[in-house]
Steps between C-alpha positions, in 0.01 A plus 500: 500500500574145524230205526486199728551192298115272492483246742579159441207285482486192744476224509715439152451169339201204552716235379678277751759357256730789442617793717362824382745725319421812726734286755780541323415848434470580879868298626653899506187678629409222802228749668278605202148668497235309379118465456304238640160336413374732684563818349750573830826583482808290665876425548582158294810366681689281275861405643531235720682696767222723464236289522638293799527866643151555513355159540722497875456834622156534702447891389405364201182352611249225318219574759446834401488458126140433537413817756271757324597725267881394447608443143380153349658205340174370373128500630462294816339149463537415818367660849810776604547376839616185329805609268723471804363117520763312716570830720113426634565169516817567747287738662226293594720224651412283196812435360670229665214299397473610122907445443480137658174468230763592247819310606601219249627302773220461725206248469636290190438840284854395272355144413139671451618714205700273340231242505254771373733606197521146413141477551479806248742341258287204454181662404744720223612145374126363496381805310817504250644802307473776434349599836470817667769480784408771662116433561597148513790449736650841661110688598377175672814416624490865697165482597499147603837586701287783693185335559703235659685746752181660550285165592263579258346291228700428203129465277453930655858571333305672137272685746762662642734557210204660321547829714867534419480664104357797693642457837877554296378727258716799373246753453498896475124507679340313822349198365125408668541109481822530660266565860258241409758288434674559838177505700392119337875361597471609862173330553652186370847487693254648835254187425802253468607671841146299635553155316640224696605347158767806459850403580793660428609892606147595472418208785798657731344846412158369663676355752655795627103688586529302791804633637460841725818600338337551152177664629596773283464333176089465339455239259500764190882553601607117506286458162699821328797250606388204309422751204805688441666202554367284209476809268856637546644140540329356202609803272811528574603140513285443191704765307824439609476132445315578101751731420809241663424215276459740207815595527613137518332434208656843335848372582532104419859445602397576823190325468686186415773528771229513751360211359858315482593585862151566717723549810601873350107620505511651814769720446360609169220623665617815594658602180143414361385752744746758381407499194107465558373829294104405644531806794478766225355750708751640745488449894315819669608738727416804668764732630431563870796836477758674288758297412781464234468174290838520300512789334118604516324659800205322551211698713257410752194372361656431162420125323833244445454186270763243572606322129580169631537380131817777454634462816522109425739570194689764643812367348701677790369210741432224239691475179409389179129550638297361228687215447319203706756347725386260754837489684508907563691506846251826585173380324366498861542904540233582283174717589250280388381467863537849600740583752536683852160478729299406223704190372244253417472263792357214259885479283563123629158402359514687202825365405392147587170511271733594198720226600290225568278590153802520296595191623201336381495599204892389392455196636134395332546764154908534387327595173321838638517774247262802351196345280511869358746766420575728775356805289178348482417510883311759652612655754313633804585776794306477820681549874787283537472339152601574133482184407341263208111468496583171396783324442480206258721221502590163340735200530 
């Protein structure tokens, strides 16, 4: 009588600076069993084909990974009706408003991030090296960014942020703070909904309780808005900017070519993204029917985990993937955003935070580089981030 081999423990590695060898390992078995956080069992979809596969097709469904009694991920941190996030928002009528909040274009929003990454630069240079780039120039650059789209004070910014180490917490149990947490944020973004000094998408959310079109919406849902807004925005642009100039700073030729010719940043951006290892955790998805994913039948009900990190070197769509090169004609196909219904609406923003902060920082510090060797960073998993806890740097 023959065994089933153990499951494969997931997530593999908490170190953003290297792709786990277990990648590798899976390029001939793209559909492989694993075992999350949570004790559940799952599909881990690896290829990029694969993963594009699931990420488009609507039977695999986001909503429903956070239904009772389906196989978990991870605890949830978060309230379930709001893993499916921008799907309420397009269902309450709510998001033309929250994508013009989040255009680049609109309201001098370019010019505003540049100056702020300047801004940011300038209190590095005042405090002098080594300094902690990550507490000192990408966190408040993210949070600042979001409490300006929001309207809401920049001085409220560590209030907010202080809910987020539990609000994107990989954990196998329910965690109690993570409600208190949620229930404190919601009375502040409902109170801002009442102050004539808000501006921003949280003024054009208070704006719209006058309309008889929005009757529908109570303040609690407009507030969960404002929320989920600054915690997934801040985290994700936070990490993927962190773990961007890290690599910069991992690969100086490249560093130094962005610095010689600034006008090839913004198309570096995207192979920065491709090679951003802060996801670590696999997209979720539930499997609303039987269906074949390659060579694996995949049943209703059953858990998939999308690995963004293998699909992005998949060297049958991008060759030579862990070489960094910042003229990669398909750097721009990568998953980083998610794809299909649940491609992340916020993508020009993103890319223009990393842009506008790396340009900063070649302009004002050429001489950027690790104060410590990489080996002596610790490293740190949460939602949406393997990245450093801090990230010490000198020039």
């Amino acid at each position: 009588m023959t065994t089933a081999p153990p499951l494969i423990d997931f997530p593999f590695s908490p170190r953003g600076d290297r792709l786990p060898p277990e990648i590798e390992r899976l390029r001939a078995t793209p559909v492989t069993r694993v075992r999350t956080i949570a004790g559940d069992e799952a599909w881990l979809v690896s290829s990029y084909e694969l993963c594009k596969q699931v990420l488009e097709d609507p039977r695999f469904s986001l909503k429903d990974t956070s239904a009772p009694g389906v196989p978990r991920q991870y605890a949830l941190t978060i309230p379930p009706e709001v893993v499916n996030n921008m799907g309420n928002i397009t269902g309450a009528g709510l998001r033309k408003a929250v994508l013009k909040a989040i255009n680049p274009k609109a309201g001098g929003l370019t010019e505003w991030m540049a100056d702020h990454a300047a801004h940011l630069v300038d209190g590095l240079l005042d405090y002098g090296p080594p300094v902690d780039l990550r507490g000192r120039f990408a966190n408040p650059y993210a949070e600042h960014l979001h409490c300006h789209l929001l309207g809401v004070p920049r001085d409220d910014a560590p209030l907010l942020a202080s809910s987020l180490d539990i609000a994107f917490m990989n954990s196998a149990c329910p965690i109690t703070g993570a409600r208190l947490n949620w229930d404190r944020d919601i009375a502040y973004m409902a109170g801002r909904l009442n102050d004539p000094a808000t501006d921003g998408l949280m003024a054009e959310l208070a704006a719209l309780r006058g309309d008889p079109d929005y009757a529908h919406l109570t303040d609690e849902m407009l507030a969960t808005v404002g929320v989920t807004m600054f915690g997934a925005g801040v985290i994700s642009t936070m990490g993927a900017l962190t773990m961007a100039v890290f690599t910069l700073l991992q690969n100086p030729e490249v560093w130094r070519q962005l610095c010689a010719e600034p006008g090839r940043i913004p198309s570096a951006v995207d192979e920065l993204l491709r090679v951003n290892l802060s996801i670590a955790d696999g997209l979720p998805r539930l499997a609303m029917d039987d269906m074949q994913l390659g060579d694996t039948e995949i049943k209703k009900g059953e858990l998939v985990l999308v690995l963004v990190e293998a699909a992005n070197t998949d060297e049958s769509v991008f060759p030579d993937p862990h070489t960094i090169d910042i003229d990669r004609p398909n750097a721009a196909a990568h998953l980083s955003f998610g794809y299909g219904g649940h491609y992340c609406p916020a993508v020009p923003l993103g890319k223009k935070h990393i842009e506008t902060a790396i340009q900063a920082l070649t302009t004002r510090l050429p001489g950027l580089h690790l104060a410590v060797p990489v080996d002596q960073l610790v490293w740190r998993t949460r939602f949406m981030k393997r990245i450093p806890e801090r990230l010490p740097v000198a020039w």
